[in-house]
């Protein structure tokens, strides 16, 4: 790996709470601006991963500060606060991190496999904007292969545990019987759909009303699962008649607030969004129990213990794929040298002095030249003495020519 080239700068749940992470969450418009600015700064390869647990920028860049500037140029949070809380990883340490993230080893809930889908979308967006080159494409594909092998050959993602399932466990902790409770679910994106399925499967209830800004999506999901749906303009009426409100929207401001929710009987509020889409001050009200993604991640069970036992197996798989990528990258750096060696040998072969010095019966052709170049490539993999390759190649070629 070229020194000082591959960087990751980011924040995650380990050092920041959901409120702080919300200040650095990146929406598609902000993402597009970052990629546009990146090109102007000469950054050729970059993508941004922004989820409820992390915001990270991955890039081939001249230095880490360039990445921090790009990210913080569009966020609500300041650069100073980001620098205070962020981690910066470079080269091999950065490689280790991206493989760990892709495997779910760095997730708030160990083994959470949803991160792979989020990473795919982030890379696809950057590729469409022309800022994914051969390094990042090969790296991401290798991370995907590693992640897939870990999923297939270990139990790291085994059992049912995710933020959406943790929401079910939280409801069970709060209520002995939830079958007669009215549930309103706001947001029918990926997390909303997963949560909806878990509600039906594990709470054995159909008393669920779905609301989404795009009404067709809520109507379609409700019809497929035999549930109810309501329009967004009915939100206030629906949440006030609900016992359990789950929010999985992607709004920049809270959609459930002290203004539109009047609390009477006990209400369970679950916020699966980053930034917060339920006003945190509602937790202070009597008869309200509020949980966000950080609260849900603390729910532990036997499944999590089983997953922890699989970590060493996952790490072994990561090491194999990391080594494969590093060998590829190492060889890629030597391509210009190998091309130069090959050209030098061709020049020698056509040189009049060389032609008269070798035996007339010999016919040294391009095949012989390629053989010498292949030998050089093997030596370059095994040791690091760039200055010696030309001399050795010429010597090998001369030997094979006489």
Coordinates of C-alpha atoms in Angstrom, one line a residue:
X1 CA 0.0 0.0 0.0
X2 CA 1.3 3.4 -0.9
X3 CA 2.1 5.2 2.4
X4 CA -0.4 7.8 3.4
X5 CA -2.9 7.0 0.6
X6 CA -5.9 5.1 2.0
X7 CA -7.6 6.9 4.9
X8 CA -10.8 6.4 6.9
X9 CA -12.1 9.2 9.1
X10 CA -15.3 8.7 11.1
X11 CA -17.4 8.7 14.3
X12 CA -19.4 5.8 15.6
X13 CA -21.6 4.7 18.5
X14 CA -18.5 3.8 20.6
X15 CA -17.6 7.4 21.4
X16 CA -20.7 9.4 20.5
X17 CA -24.4 9.1 21.4
X18 CA -27.2 9.2 18.9
X19 CA -27.7 13.0 19.3
X20 CA -24.1 13.8 18.3
X21 CA -24.2 11.3 15.5
X22 CA -27.3 13.0 14.2
X23 CA -25.3 16.2 13.7
X24 CA -23.0 14.3 11.3
X25 CA -25.6 12.2 9.5
X26 CA -25.3 12.6 5.7
X27 CA -28.3 12.7 3.4
X28 CA -28.2 12.1 -0.4
X29 CA -28.0 15.8 -1.2
X30 CA -25.1 16.4 1.2
X31 CA -23.4 13.3 -0.1
X32 CA -23.6 14.6 -3.7
X33 CA -22.0 17.9 -2.5
X34 CA -19.1 16.1 -0.8
X35 CA -18.3 14.1 -3.9
X36 CA -18.5 17.3 -6.0
X37 CA -16.1 19.1 -3.7
X38 CA -13.8 16.0 -3.6
X39 CA -13.2 16.2 -7.4
X40 CA -12.3 19.9 -7.1
X41 CA -9.7 19.0 -4.4
X42 CA -8.2 16.3 -6.6
X43 CA -9.5 13.4 -4.5
X44 CA -10.2 10.7 -7.1
X45 CA -11.6 7.8 -5.0
X46 CA -14.0 8.2 -2.1
X47 CA -17.3 7.1 -0.6
X48 CA -19.2 8.0 2.6
X49 CA -21.0 5.5 4.8
X50 CA -23.7 7.2 7.0
X51 CA -26.0 4.9 9.1
X52 CA -27.7 5.2 12.5
X53 CA -24.4 3.9 14.1
X54 CA -21.7 5.7 12.2
X55 CA -20.6 8.3 9.7
X56 CA -17.4 7.4 7.9
X57 CA -15.5 8.7 4.9
X58 CA -13.3 6.3 3.0
X59 CA -10.8 7.7 0.5
X60 CA -7.5 7.7 -1.4
X61 CA -6.4 11.1 -0.3
X62 CA -3.3 13.3 0.2
X63 CA -4.0 13.5 4.0
X64 CA -6.8 12.9 6.5
X65 CA -7.6 16.5 7.1
X66 CA -8.8 16.8 3.5
X67 CA -11.4 14.2 4.3
X68 CA -12.5 15.8 7.6
X69 CA -12.9 19.1 5.7
X70 CA -15.0 17.5 3.0
X71 CA -17.3 15.8 5.5
X72 CA -17.7 18.7 7.9
X73 CA -18.3 21.2 5.1
X74 CA -21.9 19.9 4.8
X75 CA -22.8 18.7 8.4
X76 CA -24.6 20.4 11.2
X77 CA -21.8 19.5 13.6
X78 CA -18.6 21.5 13.5
X79 CA -15.2 20.3 12.4
X80 CA -13.7 21.0 15.9
X81 CA -16.2 18.7 17.6
X82 CA -15.7 16.0 14.9
X83 CA -11.9 16.1 15.3
X84 CA -12.3 15.8 19.1
X85 CA -14.5 12.6 18.8
X86 CA -13.4 11.0 15.5
X87 CA -11.0 8.2 14.7
X88 CA -8.6 8.4 11.8
X89 CA -7.1 5.2 10.3
X90 CA -4.6 4.8 7.6
X91 CA -3.3 2.1 5.3
X92 CA -3.3 -1.4 6.9
X93 CA -5.3 -0.2 10.0
X94 CA -7.9 1.3 7.6
X95 CA -8.1 -1.9 5.7
X96 CA -8.7 -3.9 8.9
X97 CA -11.5 -1.4 9.8
X98 CA -13.4 -1.7 6.5
X99 CA -13.3 -5.5 6.6
X100 CA -14.5 -5.5 10.2
X101 CA -17.4 -3.1 9.3
X102 CA -18.4 -5.2 6.3
X103 CA -18.5 -8.3 8.5
X104 CA -20.7 -6.7 11.2
X105 CA -17.8 -7.0 13.7
X106 CA -17.9 -3.2 14.3
X107 CA -21.7 -3.0 14.5
X108 CA -23.5 -1.8 17.6
X109 CA -25.2 -5.2 17.6
X110 CA -22.5 -7.7 16.8
X111 CA -23.0 -9.4 13.5
X112 CA -25.7 -7.0 12.2
X113 CA -25.6 -7.8 8.5
X114 CA -27.7 -4.8 7.4
X115 CA -24.5 -2.8 7.1
X116 CA -23.5 -4.6 3.9
X117 CA -26.5 -3.3 2.1
X118 CA -25.9 0.2 3.3
X119 CA -22.3 0.0 2.2
X120 CA -23.4 -1.2 -1.3
X121 CA -25.7 1.8 -1.7
X122 CA -22.9 4.2 -0.6
X123 CA -20.4 2.8 -3.0
X124 CA -23.0 2.6 -5.9
X125 CA -23.8 6.3 -5.3
X126 CA -20.1 7.3 -5.4
X127 CA -19.5 5.1 -8.5
X128 CA -22.3 6.8 -10.4
X129 CA -20.6 10.2 -9.6
X130 CA -17.3 8.9 -11.0
X131 CA -15.3 8.7 -7.7
X132 CA -14.7 5.0 -7.4
X133 CA -11.6 3.8 -9.1
X134 CA -9.8 0.5 -9.5
X135 CA -8.4 0.5 -5.9
X136 CA -11.8 1.1 -4.2
X137 CA -13.7 -1.1 -6.5
X138 CA -11.4 -4.1 -5.9
X139 CA -11.3 -3.3 -2.1
X140 CA -15.1 -3.2 -1.8
X141 CA -15.6 -6.4 -3.8
X142 CA -13.0 -8.2 -1.6
X143 CA -14.8 -6.9 1.5
X144 CA -18.1 -8.2 0.1
X145 CA -16.5 -11.6 -0.6
X146 CA -15.1 -11.7 3.0
X147 CA -18.5 -10.7 4.5
X148 CA -20.3 -13.3 2.4
X149 CA -17.9 -16.1 3.5
X150 CA -18.3 -15.1 7.1
X151 CA -22.1 -15.2 6.8
X152 CA -22.0 -18.6 5.2
X153 CA -19.2 -20.3 7.2
X154 CA -19.7 -18.9 10.7
X155 CA -22.7 -18.1 13.1
X156 CA -21.6 -14.5 13.5
X157 CA -25.0 -13.3 12.1
X158 CA -26.9 -16.4 13.3
X159 CA -30.0 -16.1 15.4
X160 CA -32.4 -13.2 15.2
X161 CA -31.0 -10.0 16.6
X162 CA -30.9 -6.5 15.0
X163 CA -32.1 -3.1 16.0
X164 CA -35.6 -3.9 14.6
X165 CA -35.7 -7.2 16.6
X166 CA -34.3 -5.4 19.7
X167 CA -37.4 -3.2 19.5
X168 CA -39.6 -6.3 19.8
X169 CA -37.6 -7.4 22.9
X170 CA -38.0 -3.9 24.4
X171 CA -41.8 -4.0 24.0
X172 CA -41.8 -7.5 25.6
X173 CA -39.9 -6.1 28.6
X174 CA -42.4 -3.3 29.0
X175 CA -45.6 -5.2 28.4
X176 CA -46.7 -8.7 29.6
X177 CA -49.3 -8.9 26.9
X178 CA -49.2 -6.6 23.8
X179 CA -51.8 -8.4 21.7
X180 CA -54.6 -5.8 22.4
X181 CA -52.3 -2.8 22.0
X182 CA -52.6 -0.5 19.0
X183 CA -49.2 0.0 17.3
X184 CA -48.4 2.8 14.9
X185 CA -45.3 2.4 12.7
X186 CA -44.0 5.5 11.0
X187 CA -41.7 4.9 8.0
X188 CA -41.8 1.9 5.7
X189 CA -38.2 1.9 4.4
X190 CA -35.9 -1.1 4.9
X191 CA -35.7 -0.8 8.8
X192 CA -39.5 0.0 8.9
X193 CA -40.3 -3.1 6.8
X194 CA -38.1 -5.4 8.9
X195 CA -39.6 -4.0 12.1
X196 CA -43.1 -4.5 10.7
X197 CA -42.4 -8.2 9.9
X198 CA -40.9 -8.7 13.3
X199 CA -44.0 -7.2 15.0
X200 CA -46.3 -9.6 13.1
X201 CA -44.0 -12.7 13.6
X202 CA -43.0 -12.2 17.2
X203 CA -45.8 -10.3 18.9
X204 CA -48.5 -12.2 16.9
X205 CA -50.5 -9.0 16.3
X206 CA -52.2 -7.4 13.3
X207 CA -53.3 -4.3 15.2
X208 CA -50.7 -2.2 13.3
X209 CA -51.2 0.9 11.4
X210 CA -48.5 2.0 8.9
X211 CA -47.8 5.6 7.9
X212 CA -45.3 6.8 5.3
X213 CA -44.8 10.2 3.6
X214 CA -45.2 8.3 0.3
X215 CA -48.6 6.8 1.0
X216 CA -48.3 4.1 -1.8
X217 CA -45.4 2.4 0.1
X218 CA -47.4 2.2 3.3
X219 CA -50.5 1.0 1.5
X220 CA -48.6 -1.7 -0.4
X221 CA -46.9 -3.1 2.7
X222 CA -50.1 -3.0 4.7
X223 CA -52.0 -4.8 2.0
X224 CA -49.3 -7.5 1.7
X225 CA -49.4 -8.2 5.4
X226 CA -53.1 -7.6 6.0
X227 CA -52.5 -4.5 8.2
X228 CA -54.0 -1.0 8.3
X229 CA -52.5 2.1 6.8
X230 CA -53.2 5.8 7.1
X231 CA -52.1 9.0 5.3
X232 CA -49.4 11.2 6.6
X233 CA -51.9 14.0 7.4
X234 CA -53.6 11.7 9.8
X235 CA -50.4 11.2 11.8
X236 CA -51.5 13.2 14.9
X237 CA -54.8 11.4 15.2
X238 CA -53.1 8.0 14.8
X239 CA -50.3 8.5 17.3
X240 CA -52.6 9.9 19.9
X241 CA -54.8 6.7 19.7
X242 CA -51.8 4.4 19.8
X243 CA -50.2 2.5 22.7
X244 CA -46.9 1.8 21.0
X245 CA -45.3 4.3 18.5
X246 CA -42.3 3.1 16.5
X247 CA -40.6 5.7 14.2
X248 CA -38.3 4.6 11.4
X249 CA -38.4 7.7 9.3
X250 CA -35.5 9.6 7.8
X251 CA -36.5 13.2 8.6
X252 CA -34.0 15.9 9.7
X253 CA -36.3 17.0 12.5
X254 CA -38.5 15.0 15.0
X255 CA -41.9 14.0 13.5
X256 CA -43.3 13.0 16.9
X257 CA -43.2 16.0 19.3
X258 CA -44.7 17.5 22.4
X259 CA -46.9 19.6 20.1
X260 CA -48.5 16.7 18.2
X261 CA -48.6 14.0 21.0
X262 CA -50.9 14.4 24.0
X263 CA -50.0 11.8 26.6
X264 CA -52.7 10.2 28.7
X265 CA -52.4 6.5 29.1
X266 CA -49.0 4.8 29.1
X267 CA -47.2 5.0 25.7
X268 CA -44.1 3.2 24.5
X269 CA -42.1 5.2 22.0
X270 CA -39.3 3.7 20.0
X271 CA -37.1 5.8 17.8
X272 CA -35.1 3.8 15.2
X273 CA -34.0 7.0 13.4
X274 CA -30.7 9.0 13.3
X275 CA -31.0 11.9 13.8
X276 CA -33.8 11.6 16.4
X277 CA -37.2 11.6 14.9
X278 CA -39.0 11.5 18.3
X279 CA -38.4 14.6 20.4
X280 CA -36.2 13.3 23.3
X281 CA -38.0 15.7 25.7
X282 CA -41.0 13.4 25.6
X283 CA -39.1 11.0 27.8
X284 CA -39.6 13.5 30.7
X285 CA -43.4 13.2 30.5
X286 CA -45.3 11.0 32.8
X287 CA -46.6 7.7 31.3
X288 CA -44.0 7.8 28.5
X289 CA -41.3 5.2 28.0
X290 CA -38.8 6.2 25.2
X291 CA -36.0 4.1 23.7
X292 CA -33.6 5.1 20.9
X293 CA -31.1 3.0 18.9
X294 CA -28.5 3.3 21.7
X295 CA -30.9 2.0 24.3
X296 CA -31.9 -0.9 22.1
X297 CA -28.3 -2.0 21.4
X298 CA -27.8 -2.7 25.1
X299 CA -30.4 -5.5 25.0
X300 CA -28.3 -8.7 25.4
X301 CA -29.3 -12.3 25.1
X302 CA -28.0 -15.8 24.4
X303 CA -27.8 -15.1 20.7
X304 CA -25.3 -12.4 21.3
X305 CA -23.1 -14.7 23.4
X306 CA -23.1 -17.3 20.7
X307 CA -22.1 -14.6 18.1
X308 CA -19.1 -13.5 20.3
X309 CA -17.8 -17.1 20.2
X310 CA -17.6 -16.8 16.3
X311 CA -15.4 -13.7 16.2
X312 CA -12.1 -15.6 16.0
X313 CA -13.4 -17.6 12.9
X314 CA -14.5 -14.3 11.3
X315 CA -11.1 -12.7 12.0
X316 CA -9.3 -15.6 10.2
X317 CA -11.5 -15.2 7.1
X318 CA -10.8 -11.4 7.1
X319 CA -7.1 -12.0 7.3
X320 CA -7.2 -14.3 4.3
X321 CA -9.1 -11.7 2.2
X322 CA -7.0 -8.8 3.4
X323 CA -3.8 -10.6 2.4
X324 CA -5.3 -11.3 -1.0
X325 CA -6.1 -7.7 -1.5
X326 CA -2.7 -6.5 -0.2
X327 CA -0.9 -8.8 -2.7
X328 CA -3.0 -7.5 -5.5
X329 CA -2.3 -3.9 -4.5
X330 CA 1.4 -4.6 -4.1
X331 CA 1.6 -6.1 -7.6
X332 CA -0.5 -3.2 -9.0
X333 CA 2.2 -0.7 -7.8
X334 CA 4.9 -2.6 -9.7
X335 CA 3.1 -2.6 -13.1
X336 CA 5.0 0.6 -14.3
X337 CA 8.4 -1.0 -13.4
X338 CA 7.5 -4.3 -15.1
X339 CA 6.4 -2.4 -18.2
X340 CA 9.7 -0.4 -18.2
X341 CA 11.8 -3.6 -17.8
X342 CA 9.9 -5.2 -20.7
X343 CA 10.4 -2.2 -22.9
X344 CA 14.1 -2.1 -22.1
X345 CA 14.5 -5.7 -23.0
X346 CA 12.7 -5.2 -26.3
X347 CA 15.0 -2.2 -27.0
X348 CA 18.0 -4.4 -26.3
X349 CA 16.7 -7.2 -28.5
X350 CA 16.4 -4.8 -31.5
X351 CA 19.8 -3.2 -30.8
X352 CA 22.4 -3.9 -33.5
X353 CA 25.2 -4.4 -31.0
X354 CA 23.2 -7.0 -29.1
X355 CA 22.2 -8.8 -32.4
X356 CA 25.8 -9.2 -33.4
X357 CA 26.9 -10.4 -30.0
X358 CA 24.5 -13.3 -29.6
X359 CA 24.8 -16.6 -31.5
X360 CA 23.2 -16.4 -34.9
X361 CA 21.4 -19.7 -34.4
X362 CA 19.5 -18.4 -31.4
X363 CA 16.1 -16.8 -31.9
X364 CA 15.3 -14.8 -28.8
X365 CA 11.6 -13.8 -29.1
X366 CA 8.9 -12.0 -27.1
X367 CA 8.2 -15.2 -25.3
X368 CA 11.7 -15.2 -23.8
X369 CA 11.3 -11.5 -22.8
X370 CA 8.0 -12.3 -21.1
X371 CA 9.6 -15.1 -19.2
X372 CA 12.3 -12.8 -17.8
X373 CA 9.6 -10.2 -16.9
X374 CA 7.6 -12.9 -15.1
X375 CA 10.7 -13.8 -13.1
X376 CA 11.2 -10.2 -12.1
X377 CA 7.5 -10.0 -11.0
X378 CA 8.1 -13.0 -8.7
X379 CA 11.2 -11.5 -7.2
X380 CA 9.4 -8.2 -6.6
X381 CA 6.7 -10.0 -4.6
X382 CA 9.3 -11.6 -2.4
X383 CA 11.7 -8.8 -1.7
X384 CA 11.9 -5.0 -1.9
X385 CA 14.9 -3.9 -3.9
X386 CA 13.6 -1.8 -6.8
X387 CA 17.0 -0.7 -8.0
X388 CA 18.2 -4.2 -8.7
X389 CA 15.5 -5.3 -11.1
X390 CA 16.8 -3.7 -14.3
X391 CA 20.3 -5.2 -13.7
X392 CA 19.0 -8.7 -12.9
X393 CA 16.6 -8.7 -15.9
X394 CA 19.3 -7.7 -18.3
X395 CA 21.6 -10.3 -16.8
X396 CA 18.9 -13.0 -17.1
X397 CA 18.1 -12.0 -20.7
X398 CA 21.8 -12.0 -21.7
X399 CA 22.3 -15.4 -20.1
X400 CA 19.3 -16.8 -21.9
X401 CA 20.6 -15.3 -25.1
X402 CA 24.0 -17.0 -25.1

